mmCIF file of C-alpha atoms in Angstrom:
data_model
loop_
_atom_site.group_PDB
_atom_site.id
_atom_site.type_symbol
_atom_site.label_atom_id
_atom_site.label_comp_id
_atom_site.label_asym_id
_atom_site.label_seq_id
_atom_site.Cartn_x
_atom_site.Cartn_y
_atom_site.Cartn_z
ATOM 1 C CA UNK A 1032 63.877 -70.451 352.106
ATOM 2 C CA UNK A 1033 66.125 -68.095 353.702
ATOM 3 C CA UNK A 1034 66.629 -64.305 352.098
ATOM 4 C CA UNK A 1035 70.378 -65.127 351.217
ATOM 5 C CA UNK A 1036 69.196 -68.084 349.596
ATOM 6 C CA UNK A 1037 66.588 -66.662 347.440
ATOM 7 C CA UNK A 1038 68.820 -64.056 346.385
ATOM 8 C CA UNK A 1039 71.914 -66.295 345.302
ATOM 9 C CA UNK A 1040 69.232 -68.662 343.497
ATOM 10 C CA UNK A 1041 68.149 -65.313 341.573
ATOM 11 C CA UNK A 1042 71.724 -64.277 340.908
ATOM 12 C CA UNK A 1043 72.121 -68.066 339.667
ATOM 13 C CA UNK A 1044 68.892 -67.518 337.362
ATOM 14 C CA UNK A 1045 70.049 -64.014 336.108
ATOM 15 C CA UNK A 1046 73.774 -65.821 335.266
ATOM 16 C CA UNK A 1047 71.832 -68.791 333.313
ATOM 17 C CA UNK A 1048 70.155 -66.195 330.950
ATOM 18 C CA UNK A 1049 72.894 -63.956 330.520
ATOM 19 C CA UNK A 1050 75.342 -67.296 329.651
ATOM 20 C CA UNK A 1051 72.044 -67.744 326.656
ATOM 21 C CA UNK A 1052 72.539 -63.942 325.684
ATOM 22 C CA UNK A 1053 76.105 -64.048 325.287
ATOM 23 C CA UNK A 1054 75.496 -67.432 323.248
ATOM 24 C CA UNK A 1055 73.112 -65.452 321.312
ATOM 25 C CA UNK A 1056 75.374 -62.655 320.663
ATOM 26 C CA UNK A 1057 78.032 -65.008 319.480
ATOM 27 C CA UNK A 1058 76.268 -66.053 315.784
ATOM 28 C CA UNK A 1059 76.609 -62.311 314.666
ATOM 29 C CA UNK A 1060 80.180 -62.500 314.159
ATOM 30 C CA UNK A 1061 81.217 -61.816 310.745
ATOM 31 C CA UNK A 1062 78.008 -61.018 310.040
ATOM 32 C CA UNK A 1063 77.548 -57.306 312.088
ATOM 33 C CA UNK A 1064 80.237 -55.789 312.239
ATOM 34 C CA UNK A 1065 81.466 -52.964 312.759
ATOM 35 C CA UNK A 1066 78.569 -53.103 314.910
ATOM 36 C CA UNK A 1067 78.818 -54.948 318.214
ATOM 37 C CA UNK A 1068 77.329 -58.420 318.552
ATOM 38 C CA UNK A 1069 74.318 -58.278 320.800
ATOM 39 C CA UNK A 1070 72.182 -61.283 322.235
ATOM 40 C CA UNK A 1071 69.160 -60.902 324.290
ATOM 41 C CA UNK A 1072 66.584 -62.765 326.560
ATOM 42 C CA UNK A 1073 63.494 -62.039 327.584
ATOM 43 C CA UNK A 1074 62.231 -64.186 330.333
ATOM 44 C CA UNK A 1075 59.685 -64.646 333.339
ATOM 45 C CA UNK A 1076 62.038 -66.402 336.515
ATOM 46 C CA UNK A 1077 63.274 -69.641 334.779
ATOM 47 C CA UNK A 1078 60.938 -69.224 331.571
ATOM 48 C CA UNK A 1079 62.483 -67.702 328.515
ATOM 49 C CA UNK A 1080 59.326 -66.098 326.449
ATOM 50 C CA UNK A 1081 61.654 -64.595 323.570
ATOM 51 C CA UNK A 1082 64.903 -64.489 322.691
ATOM 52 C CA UNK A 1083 66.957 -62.397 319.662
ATOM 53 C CA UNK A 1084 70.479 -61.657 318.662
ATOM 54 C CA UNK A 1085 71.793 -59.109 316.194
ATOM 55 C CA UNK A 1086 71.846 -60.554 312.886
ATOM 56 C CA UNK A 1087 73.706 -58.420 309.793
ATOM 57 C CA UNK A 1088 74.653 -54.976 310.039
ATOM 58 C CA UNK A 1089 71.715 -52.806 309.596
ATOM 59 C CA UNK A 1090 69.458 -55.482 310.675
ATOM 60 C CA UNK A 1091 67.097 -55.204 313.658
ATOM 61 C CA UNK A 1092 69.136 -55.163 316.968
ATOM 62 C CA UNK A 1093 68.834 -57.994 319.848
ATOM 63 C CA UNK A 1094 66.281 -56.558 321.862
ATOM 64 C CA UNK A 1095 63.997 -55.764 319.415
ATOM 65 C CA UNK A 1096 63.917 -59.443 317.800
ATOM 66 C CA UNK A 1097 63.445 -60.741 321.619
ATOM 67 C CA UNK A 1098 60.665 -58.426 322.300
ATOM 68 C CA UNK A 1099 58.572 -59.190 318.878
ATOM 69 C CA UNK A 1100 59.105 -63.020 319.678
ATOM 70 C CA UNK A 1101 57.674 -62.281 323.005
ATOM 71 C CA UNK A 1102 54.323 -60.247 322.233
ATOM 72 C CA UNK A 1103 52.340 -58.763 325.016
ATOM 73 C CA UNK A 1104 54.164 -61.312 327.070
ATOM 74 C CA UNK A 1105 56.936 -58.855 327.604
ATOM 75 C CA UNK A 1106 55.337 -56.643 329.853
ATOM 76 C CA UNK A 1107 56.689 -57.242 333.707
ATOM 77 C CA UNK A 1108 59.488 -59.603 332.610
ATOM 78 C CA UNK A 1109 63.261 -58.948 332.839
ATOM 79 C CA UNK A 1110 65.150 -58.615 329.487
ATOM 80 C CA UNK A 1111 68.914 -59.731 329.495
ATOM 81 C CA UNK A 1112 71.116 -58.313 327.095
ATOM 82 C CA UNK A 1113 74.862 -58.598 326.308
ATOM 83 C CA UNK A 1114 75.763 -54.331 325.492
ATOM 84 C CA UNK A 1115 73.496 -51.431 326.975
ATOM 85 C CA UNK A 1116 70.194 -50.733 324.978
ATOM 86 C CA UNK A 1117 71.023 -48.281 322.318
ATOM 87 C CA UNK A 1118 68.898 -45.033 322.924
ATOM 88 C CA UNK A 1119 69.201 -43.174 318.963
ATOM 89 C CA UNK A 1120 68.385 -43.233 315.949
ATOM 90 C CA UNK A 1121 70.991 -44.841 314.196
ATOM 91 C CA UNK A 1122 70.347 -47.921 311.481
ATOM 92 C CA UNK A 1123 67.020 -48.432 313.218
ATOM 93 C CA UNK A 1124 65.144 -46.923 315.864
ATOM 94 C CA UNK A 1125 66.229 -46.517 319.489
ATOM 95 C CA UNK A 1126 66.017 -50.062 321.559
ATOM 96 C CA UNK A 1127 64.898 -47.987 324.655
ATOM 97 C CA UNK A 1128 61.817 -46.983 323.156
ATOM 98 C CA UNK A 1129 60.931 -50.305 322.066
ATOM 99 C CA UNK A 1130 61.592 -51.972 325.641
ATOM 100 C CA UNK A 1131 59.976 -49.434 327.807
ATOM 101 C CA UNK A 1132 56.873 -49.641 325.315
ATOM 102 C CA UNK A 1133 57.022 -52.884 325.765
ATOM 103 C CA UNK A 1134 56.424 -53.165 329.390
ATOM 104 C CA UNK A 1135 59.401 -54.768 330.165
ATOM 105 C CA UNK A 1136 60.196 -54.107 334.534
ATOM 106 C CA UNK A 1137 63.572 -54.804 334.905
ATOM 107 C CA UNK A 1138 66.689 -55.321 332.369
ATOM 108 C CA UNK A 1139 70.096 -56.700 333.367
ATOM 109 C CA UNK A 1140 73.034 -55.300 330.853
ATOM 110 C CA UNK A 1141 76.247 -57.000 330.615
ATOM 111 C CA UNK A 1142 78.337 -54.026 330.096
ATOM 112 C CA UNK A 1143 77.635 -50.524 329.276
ATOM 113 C CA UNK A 1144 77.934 -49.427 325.347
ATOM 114 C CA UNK A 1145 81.071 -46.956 325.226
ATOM 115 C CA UNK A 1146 79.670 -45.691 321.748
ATOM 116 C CA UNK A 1147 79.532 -41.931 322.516
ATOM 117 C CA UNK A 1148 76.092 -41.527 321.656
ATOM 118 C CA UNK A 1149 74.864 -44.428 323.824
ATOM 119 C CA UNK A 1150 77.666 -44.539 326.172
ATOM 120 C CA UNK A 1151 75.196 -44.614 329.789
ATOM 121 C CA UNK A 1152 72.589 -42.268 327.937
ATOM 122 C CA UNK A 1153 70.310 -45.810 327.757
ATOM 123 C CA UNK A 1154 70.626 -46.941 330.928
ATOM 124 C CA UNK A 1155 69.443 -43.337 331.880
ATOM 125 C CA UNK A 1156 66.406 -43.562 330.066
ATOM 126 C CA UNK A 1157 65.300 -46.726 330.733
ATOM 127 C CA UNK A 1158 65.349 -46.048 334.381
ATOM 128 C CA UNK A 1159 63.624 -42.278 333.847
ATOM 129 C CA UNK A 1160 60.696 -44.440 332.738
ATOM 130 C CA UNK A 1161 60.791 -46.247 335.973
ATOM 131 C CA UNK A 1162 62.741 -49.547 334.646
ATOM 132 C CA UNK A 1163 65.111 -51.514 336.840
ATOM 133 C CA UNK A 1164 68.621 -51.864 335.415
ATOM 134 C CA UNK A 1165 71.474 -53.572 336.539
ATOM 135 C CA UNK A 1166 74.822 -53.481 334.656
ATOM 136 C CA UNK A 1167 78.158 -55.819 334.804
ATOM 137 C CA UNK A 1168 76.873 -59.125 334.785
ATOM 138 C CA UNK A 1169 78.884 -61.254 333.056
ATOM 139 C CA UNK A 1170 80.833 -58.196 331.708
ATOM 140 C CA UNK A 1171 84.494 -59.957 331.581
ATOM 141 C CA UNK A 1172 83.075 -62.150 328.890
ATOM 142 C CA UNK A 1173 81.080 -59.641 326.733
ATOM 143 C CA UNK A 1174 83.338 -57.491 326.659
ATOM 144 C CA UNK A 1175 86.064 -60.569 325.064
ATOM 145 C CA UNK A 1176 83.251 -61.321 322.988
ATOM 146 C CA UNK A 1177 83.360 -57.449 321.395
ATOM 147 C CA UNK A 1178 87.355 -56.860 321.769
ATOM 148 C CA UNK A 1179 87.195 -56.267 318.093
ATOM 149 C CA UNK A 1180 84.471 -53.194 318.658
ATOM 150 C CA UNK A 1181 86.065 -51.763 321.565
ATOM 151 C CA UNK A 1182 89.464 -51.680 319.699
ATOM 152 C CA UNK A 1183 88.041 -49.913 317.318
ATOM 153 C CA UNK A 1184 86.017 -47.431 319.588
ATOM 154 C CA UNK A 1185 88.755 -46.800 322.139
ATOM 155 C CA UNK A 1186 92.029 -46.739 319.427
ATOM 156 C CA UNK A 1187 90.411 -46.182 316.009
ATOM 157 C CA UNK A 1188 92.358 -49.619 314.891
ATOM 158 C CA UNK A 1189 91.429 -52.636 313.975
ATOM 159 C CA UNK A 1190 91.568 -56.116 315.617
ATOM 160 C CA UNK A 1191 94.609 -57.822 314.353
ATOM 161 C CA UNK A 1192 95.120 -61.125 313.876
ATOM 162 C CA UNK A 1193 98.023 -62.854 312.886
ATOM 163 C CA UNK A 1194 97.903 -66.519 311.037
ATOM 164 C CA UNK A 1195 100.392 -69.171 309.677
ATOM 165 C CA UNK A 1196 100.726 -72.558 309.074
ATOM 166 C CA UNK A 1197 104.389 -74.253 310.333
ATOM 167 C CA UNK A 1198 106.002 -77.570 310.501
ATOM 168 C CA UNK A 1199 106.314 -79.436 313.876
ATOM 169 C CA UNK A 1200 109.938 -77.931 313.447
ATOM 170 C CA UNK A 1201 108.903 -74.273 312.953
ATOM 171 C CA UNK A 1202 108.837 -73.809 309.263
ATOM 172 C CA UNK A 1203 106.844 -71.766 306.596
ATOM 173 C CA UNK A 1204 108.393 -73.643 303.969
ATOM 174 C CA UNK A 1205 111.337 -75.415 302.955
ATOM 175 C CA UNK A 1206 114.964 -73.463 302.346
ATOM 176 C CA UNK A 1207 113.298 -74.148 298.486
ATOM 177 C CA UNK A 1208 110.670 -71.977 299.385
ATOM 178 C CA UNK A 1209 108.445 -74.853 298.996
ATOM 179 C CA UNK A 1210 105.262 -73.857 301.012
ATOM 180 C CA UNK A 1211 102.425 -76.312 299.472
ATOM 181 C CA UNK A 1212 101.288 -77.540 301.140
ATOM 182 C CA UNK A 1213 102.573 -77.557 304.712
ATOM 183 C CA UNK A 1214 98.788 -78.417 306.286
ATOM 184 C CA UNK A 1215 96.227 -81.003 305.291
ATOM 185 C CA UNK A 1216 92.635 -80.145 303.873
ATOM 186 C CA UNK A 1217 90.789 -79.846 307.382
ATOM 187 C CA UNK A 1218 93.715 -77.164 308.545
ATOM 188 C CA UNK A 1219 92.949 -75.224 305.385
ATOM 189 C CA UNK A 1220 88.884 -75.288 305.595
ATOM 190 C CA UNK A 1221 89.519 -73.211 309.037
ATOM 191 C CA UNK A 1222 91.075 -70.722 307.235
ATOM 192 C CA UNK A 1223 88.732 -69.998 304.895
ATOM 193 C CA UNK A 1224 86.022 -70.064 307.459
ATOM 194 C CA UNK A 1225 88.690 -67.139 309.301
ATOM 195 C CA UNK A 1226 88.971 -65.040 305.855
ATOM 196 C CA UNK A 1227 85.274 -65.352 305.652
ATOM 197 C CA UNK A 1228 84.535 -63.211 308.517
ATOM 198 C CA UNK A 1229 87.286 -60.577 308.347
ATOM 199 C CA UNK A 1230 87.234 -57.094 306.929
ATOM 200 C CA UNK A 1231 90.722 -57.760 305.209
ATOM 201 C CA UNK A 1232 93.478 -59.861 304.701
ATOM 202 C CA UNK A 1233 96.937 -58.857 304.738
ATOM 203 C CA UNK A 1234 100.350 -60.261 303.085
ATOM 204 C CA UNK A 1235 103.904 -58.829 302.249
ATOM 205 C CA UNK A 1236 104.876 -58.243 298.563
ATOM 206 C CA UNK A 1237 107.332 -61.328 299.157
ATOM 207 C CA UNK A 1238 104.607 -63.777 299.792
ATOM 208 C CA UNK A 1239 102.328 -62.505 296.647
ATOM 209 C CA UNK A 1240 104.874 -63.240 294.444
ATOM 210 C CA UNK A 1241 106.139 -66.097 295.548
ATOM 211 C CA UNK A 1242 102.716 -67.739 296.641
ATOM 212 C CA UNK A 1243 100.421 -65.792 294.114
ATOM 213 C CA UNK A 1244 97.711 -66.614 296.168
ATOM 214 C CA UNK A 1245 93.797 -65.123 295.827
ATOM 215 C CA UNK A 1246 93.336 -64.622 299.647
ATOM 216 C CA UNK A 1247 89.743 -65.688 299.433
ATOM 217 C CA UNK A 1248 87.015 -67.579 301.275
ATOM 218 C CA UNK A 1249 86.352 -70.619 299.704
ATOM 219 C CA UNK A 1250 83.428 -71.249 299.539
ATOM 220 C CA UNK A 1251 82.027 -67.244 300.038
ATOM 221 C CA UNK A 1252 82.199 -66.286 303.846
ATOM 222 C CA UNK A 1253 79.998 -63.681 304.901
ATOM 223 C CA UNK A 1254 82.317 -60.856 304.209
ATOM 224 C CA UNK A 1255 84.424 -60.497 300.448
ATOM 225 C CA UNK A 1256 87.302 -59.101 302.492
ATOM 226 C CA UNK A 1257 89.932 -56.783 301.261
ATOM 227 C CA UNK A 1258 92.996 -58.215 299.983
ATOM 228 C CA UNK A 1259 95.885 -56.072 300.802
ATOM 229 C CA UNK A 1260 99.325 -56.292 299.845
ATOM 230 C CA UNK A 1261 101.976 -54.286 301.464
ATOM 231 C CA UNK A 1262 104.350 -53.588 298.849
ATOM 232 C CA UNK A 1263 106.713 -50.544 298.495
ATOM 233 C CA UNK A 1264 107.494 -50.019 295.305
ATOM 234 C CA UNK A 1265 103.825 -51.322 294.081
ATOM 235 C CA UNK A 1266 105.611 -53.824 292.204
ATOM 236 C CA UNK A 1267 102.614 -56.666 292.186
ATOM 237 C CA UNK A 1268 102.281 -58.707 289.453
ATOM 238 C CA UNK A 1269 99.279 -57.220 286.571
ATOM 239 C CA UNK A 1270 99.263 -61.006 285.771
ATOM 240 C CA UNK A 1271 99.206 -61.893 289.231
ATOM 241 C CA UNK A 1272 95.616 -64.161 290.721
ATOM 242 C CA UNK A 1273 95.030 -60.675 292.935
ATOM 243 C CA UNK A 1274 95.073 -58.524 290.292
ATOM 244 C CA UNK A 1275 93.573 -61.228 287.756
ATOM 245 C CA UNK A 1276 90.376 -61.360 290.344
ATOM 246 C CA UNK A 1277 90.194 -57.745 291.545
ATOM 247 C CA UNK A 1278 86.487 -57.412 289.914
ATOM 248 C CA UNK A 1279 85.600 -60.365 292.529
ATOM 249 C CA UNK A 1280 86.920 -59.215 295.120
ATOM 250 C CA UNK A 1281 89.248 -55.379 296.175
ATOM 251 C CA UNK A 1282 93.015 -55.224 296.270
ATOM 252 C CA UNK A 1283 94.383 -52.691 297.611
ATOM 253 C CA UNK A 1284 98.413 -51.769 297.679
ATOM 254 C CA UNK A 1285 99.739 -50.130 300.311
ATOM 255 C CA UNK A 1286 102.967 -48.412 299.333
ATOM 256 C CA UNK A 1287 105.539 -46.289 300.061
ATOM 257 C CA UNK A 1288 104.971 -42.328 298.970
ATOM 258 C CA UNK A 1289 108.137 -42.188 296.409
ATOM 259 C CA UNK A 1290 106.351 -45.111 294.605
ATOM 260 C CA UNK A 1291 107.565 -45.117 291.034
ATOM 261 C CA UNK A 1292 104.505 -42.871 289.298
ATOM 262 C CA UNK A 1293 104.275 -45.835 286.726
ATOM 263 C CA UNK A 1294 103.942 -48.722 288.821
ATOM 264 C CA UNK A 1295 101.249 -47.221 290.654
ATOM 265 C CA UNK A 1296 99.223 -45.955 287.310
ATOM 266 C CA UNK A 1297 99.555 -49.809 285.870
ATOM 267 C CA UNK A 1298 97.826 -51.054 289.269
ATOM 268 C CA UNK A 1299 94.945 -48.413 289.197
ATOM 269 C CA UNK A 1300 94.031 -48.834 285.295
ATOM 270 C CA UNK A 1301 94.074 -52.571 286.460
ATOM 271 C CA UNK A 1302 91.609 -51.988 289.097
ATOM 272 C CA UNK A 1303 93.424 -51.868 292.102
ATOM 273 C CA UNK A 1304 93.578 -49.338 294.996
ATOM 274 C CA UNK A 1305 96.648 -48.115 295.667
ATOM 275 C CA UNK A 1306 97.332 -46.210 299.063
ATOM 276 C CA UNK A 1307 100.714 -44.194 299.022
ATOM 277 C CA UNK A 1308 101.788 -44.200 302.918
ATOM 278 C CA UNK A 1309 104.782 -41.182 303.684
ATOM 279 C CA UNK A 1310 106.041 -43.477 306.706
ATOM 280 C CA UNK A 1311 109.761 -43.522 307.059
ATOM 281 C CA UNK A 1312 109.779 -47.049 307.701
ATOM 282 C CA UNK A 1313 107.483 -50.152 306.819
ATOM 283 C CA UNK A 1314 106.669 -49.933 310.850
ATOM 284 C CA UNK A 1315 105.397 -46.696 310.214
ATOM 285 C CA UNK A 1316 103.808 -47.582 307.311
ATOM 286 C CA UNK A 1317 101.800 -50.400 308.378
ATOM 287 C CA UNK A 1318 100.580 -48.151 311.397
ATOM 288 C CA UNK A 1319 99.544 -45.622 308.953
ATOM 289 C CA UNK A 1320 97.655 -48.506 307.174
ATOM 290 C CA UNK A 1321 96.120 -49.600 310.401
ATOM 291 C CA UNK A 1322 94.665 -46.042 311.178
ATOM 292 C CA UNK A 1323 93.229 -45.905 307.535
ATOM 293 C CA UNK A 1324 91.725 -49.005 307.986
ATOM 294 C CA UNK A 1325 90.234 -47.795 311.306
ATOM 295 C CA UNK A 1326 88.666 -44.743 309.472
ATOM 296 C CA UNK A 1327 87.295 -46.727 307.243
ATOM 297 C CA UNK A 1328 85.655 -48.792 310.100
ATOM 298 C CA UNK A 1329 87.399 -52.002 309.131
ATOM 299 C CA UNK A 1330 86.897 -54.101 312.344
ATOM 300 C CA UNK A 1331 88.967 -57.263 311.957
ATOM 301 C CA UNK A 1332 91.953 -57.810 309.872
ATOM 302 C CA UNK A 1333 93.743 -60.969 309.184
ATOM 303 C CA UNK A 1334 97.592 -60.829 308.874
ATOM 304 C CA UNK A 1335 98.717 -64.275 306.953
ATOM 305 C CA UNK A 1336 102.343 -63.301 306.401
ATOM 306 C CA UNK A 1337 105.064 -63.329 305.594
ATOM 307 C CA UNK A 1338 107.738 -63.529 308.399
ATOM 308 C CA UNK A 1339 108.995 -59.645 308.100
ATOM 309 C CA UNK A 1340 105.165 -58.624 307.843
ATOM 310 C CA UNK A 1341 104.375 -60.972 311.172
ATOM 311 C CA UNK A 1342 107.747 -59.590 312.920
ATOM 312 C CA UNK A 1343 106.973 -55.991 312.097
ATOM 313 C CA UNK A 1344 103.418 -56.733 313.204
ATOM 314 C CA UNK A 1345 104.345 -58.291 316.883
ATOM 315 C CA UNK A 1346 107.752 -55.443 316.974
ATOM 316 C CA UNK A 1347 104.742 -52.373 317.186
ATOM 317 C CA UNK A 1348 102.725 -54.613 319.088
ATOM 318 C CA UNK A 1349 99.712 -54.641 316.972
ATOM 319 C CA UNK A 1350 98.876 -58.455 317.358
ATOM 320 C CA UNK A 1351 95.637 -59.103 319.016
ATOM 321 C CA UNK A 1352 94.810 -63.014 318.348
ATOM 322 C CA UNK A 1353 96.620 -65.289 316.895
ATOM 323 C CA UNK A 1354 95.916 -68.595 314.725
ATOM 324 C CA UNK A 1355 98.706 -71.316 314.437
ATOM 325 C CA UNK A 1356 98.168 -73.917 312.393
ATOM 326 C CA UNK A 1357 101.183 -76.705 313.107
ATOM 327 C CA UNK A 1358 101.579 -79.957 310.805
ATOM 328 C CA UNK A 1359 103.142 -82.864 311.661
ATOM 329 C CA UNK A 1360 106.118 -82.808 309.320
ATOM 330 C CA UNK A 1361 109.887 -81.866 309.706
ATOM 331 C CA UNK A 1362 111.356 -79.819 306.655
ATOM 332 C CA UNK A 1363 114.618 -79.220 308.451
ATOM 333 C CA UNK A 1364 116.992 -76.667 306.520
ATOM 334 C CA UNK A 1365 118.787 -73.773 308.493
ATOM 335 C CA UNK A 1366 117.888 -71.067 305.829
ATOM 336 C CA UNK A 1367 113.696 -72.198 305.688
ATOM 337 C CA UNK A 1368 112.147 -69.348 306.974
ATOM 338 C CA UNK A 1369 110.318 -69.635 310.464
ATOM 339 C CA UNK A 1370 106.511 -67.860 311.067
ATOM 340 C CA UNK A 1371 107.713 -64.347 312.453
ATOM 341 C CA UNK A 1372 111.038 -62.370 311.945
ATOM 342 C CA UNK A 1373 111.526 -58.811 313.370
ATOM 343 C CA UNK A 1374 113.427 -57.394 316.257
ATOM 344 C CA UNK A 1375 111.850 -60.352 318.531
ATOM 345 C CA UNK A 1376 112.184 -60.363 322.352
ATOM 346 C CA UNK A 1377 116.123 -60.791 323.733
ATOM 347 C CA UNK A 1378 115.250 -62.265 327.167
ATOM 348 C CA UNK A 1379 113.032 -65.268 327.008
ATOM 349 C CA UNK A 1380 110.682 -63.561 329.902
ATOM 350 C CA UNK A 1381 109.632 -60.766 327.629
ATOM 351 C CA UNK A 1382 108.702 -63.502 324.622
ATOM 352 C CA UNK A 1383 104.811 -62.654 323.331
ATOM 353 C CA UNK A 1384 102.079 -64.522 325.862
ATOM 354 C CA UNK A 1385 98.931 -65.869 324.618
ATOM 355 C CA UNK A 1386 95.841 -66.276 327.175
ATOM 356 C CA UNK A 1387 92.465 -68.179 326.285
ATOM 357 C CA UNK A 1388 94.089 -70.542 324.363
ATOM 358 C CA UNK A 1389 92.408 -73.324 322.549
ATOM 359 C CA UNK A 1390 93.863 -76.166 320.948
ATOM 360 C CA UNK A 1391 91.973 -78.444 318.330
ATOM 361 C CA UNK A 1392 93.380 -81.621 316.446
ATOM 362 C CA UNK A 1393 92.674 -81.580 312.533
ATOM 363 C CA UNK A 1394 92.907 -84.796 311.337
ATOM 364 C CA UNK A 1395 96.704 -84.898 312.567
ATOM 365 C CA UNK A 1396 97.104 -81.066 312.635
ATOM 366 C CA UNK A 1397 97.425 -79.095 315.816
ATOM 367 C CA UNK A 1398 95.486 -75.915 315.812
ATOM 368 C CA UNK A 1399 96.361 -73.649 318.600
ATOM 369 C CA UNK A 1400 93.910 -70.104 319.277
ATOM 370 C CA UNK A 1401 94.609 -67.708 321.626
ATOM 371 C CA UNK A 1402 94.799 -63.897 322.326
ATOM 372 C CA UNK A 1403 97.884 -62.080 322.982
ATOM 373 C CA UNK A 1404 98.653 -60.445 326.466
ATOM 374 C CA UNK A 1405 98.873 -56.873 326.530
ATOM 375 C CA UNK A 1406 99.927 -54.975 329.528
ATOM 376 C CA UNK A 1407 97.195 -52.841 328.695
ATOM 377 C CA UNK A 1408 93.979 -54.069 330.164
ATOM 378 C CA UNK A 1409 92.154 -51.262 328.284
ATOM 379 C CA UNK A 1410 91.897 -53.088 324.643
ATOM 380 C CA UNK A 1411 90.210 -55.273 326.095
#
């Protein structure tokens, strides 16, 4: 076999077990964050000998779960791994240590780790101790894999993601107000599988009172995620199925600073967080709100309306992914309200882009995925 085909045969074998690491990496979602989700291989040429992914935050990372599934069989084999090997002592020990005491010869990274105490400080020390590292393969899709992190890291915001369900004629509900229920059973088990996984979930006063919904996984996700209702005057319902629940799950209200002093007191004795935002302006507001949230290290957040919220959201550009969920029905009615309001986009050309879409049929309903195109690369 000639040199240039033995290597493009080894780049072919090095792509096969990075694909497995990044499929790996993919079952901690929900589950690790804010940490980054991290798969891992450990093989000899085609063999894999042990293989890990990062399981629940706290939890033993990737490499190290790959490395105790391999035993002494580690030592001279390439490890693959999704995010460069931490290198301190964080949640658990360094994954440096553990892979050069392992024996391992040679590790291929996806992408470096831009956490500033990682951030190229493990690829240094694994090849100090004589180690053969090679970075970016693969790196387009693990770092889409951990937009959410590298939001975080880079802005100190959130992931945002936007959600509604719609008629076939682009409706929320009817001019009634009539929203239940515009999708069918399989439309609405997706959702809860979304809420299950985010850090919070987001709606406008309007749609509290008018819905008076619990904004909860059913059955439990993985997370309990904050419910959050942006309300100015902190005027949400003590009798309301938020406040009702708030010892199952946290509300918080995000409201304007010249709150009424009462409104606000009635909401705390009941249990509820209430943030007081000085923003001029609900824009300014809900940025506010999204820079609290990234202090607090929330890493996904799931916007489910209503259309002012969703038009304020996509005016700042805030909207990272978005989840449509379109019914087959026609509810007709100039005054029924349509998914997203706001300042909108005059010229067609400048309308909101999604990329990597994906659409699904439930049981009649179209379901339609996708991220939303910045002009910054950066986020992502």
């Amino acid at each position: 076999m000639k040199p240039t085909q033995q290597g493009d045969v080894a780049h072919e074998l090095d792509a096969w077990h990075m694909a497995r690491a990044l499929e790996l990496a993919a079952h901690g979602r929900g589950a690790v964050e804010p940490n980054p989700m991290v798969g891992c291989v450990v093989a000899r040429g085609a063999e894999i000998i042990g293989e890990g992914h990062h399981r629940r935050y706290g939890g033993p990372h990737a490499e190290v779960e790959a490395l105790n599934a391999c035993g002494e069989r580690a030592a001279g084999a390439t490890l693959y791994v999704t995010l460069e090997p931490c290198c301190h002592f964080g949640k658990t020990p360094p994954c440096t240590q553990a892979v050069i005491a392992a024996g391992i010869k040679r590790v291929v990274a996806a992408m470096a780790d831009p956490f500033p105490q990682v951030a190229g400080k493990g690829v240094a020390e694994l090849r100090a101790a004589g180690i053969d590292v090679t970075i970016g393969l693969h790196e387009a899709a693990a770092r889409a894999l951990n937009a959410p992190y590298l939001k975080l890291l880079g802005s100190g915001r959130p992931w945002v993601i936007a959600k509604w369900a719609m008629t076939l004629d682009g409706k929320l509900a009817t001019a009634a107000r009539d929203s239940r229920w515009i999708t069918n059973e399989a439309s609405r088990t997706v959702v809860h599988e979304l809420r299950g996984r985010v850090d919070a979930i987001i709606v406008a006063a309007g749609t509290a009172r008018a819905d008076d919904p619990l904004l909860t996984a059913r059955p439990a996700g993985l997370r309990t995620a904050l419910r959050v209702v942006i309300d100015d005057r902190a005027s949400l319902s003590l009798q309301s199925c938020l406040v009702q629940t708030v010892k199952d799950a946290p509300v918080l209200v995000a409201a304007a600073a010249d709150t009424p002093a009462e409104n606000v007191a009635a909401l705390r004795t009941a249990g509820c967080e209430v943030l007081l935002l000085p923003g001029g302006d609900r824009g300014e507001r809900l940025s506010q709100l999204l820079d609290e949230f990234g202090r607090r290290r929330l890493t996904n957040v799931l916007v489910e309306g209503g259309a002012a919220l969703l038009g304020t959201c996509f005016d700042g550009g805030h909207v990272d992914e978005v989840h449509a969920f379109i019914a087959p029905k026609i509810a007709g009615g100039e005054a029924a309200p349509s998914p997203v309001g706001g300042r909108g986009f005059e010229p067609m050309a400048a309308a909101q882009k999604l990329v990597e879409t994906e659409w699904r049929i439930l049981d009649g309903d179209a379901y339609l995925r996708g991220r939303v195109s910045h002009d910054d690369a950066s986020r992502l």
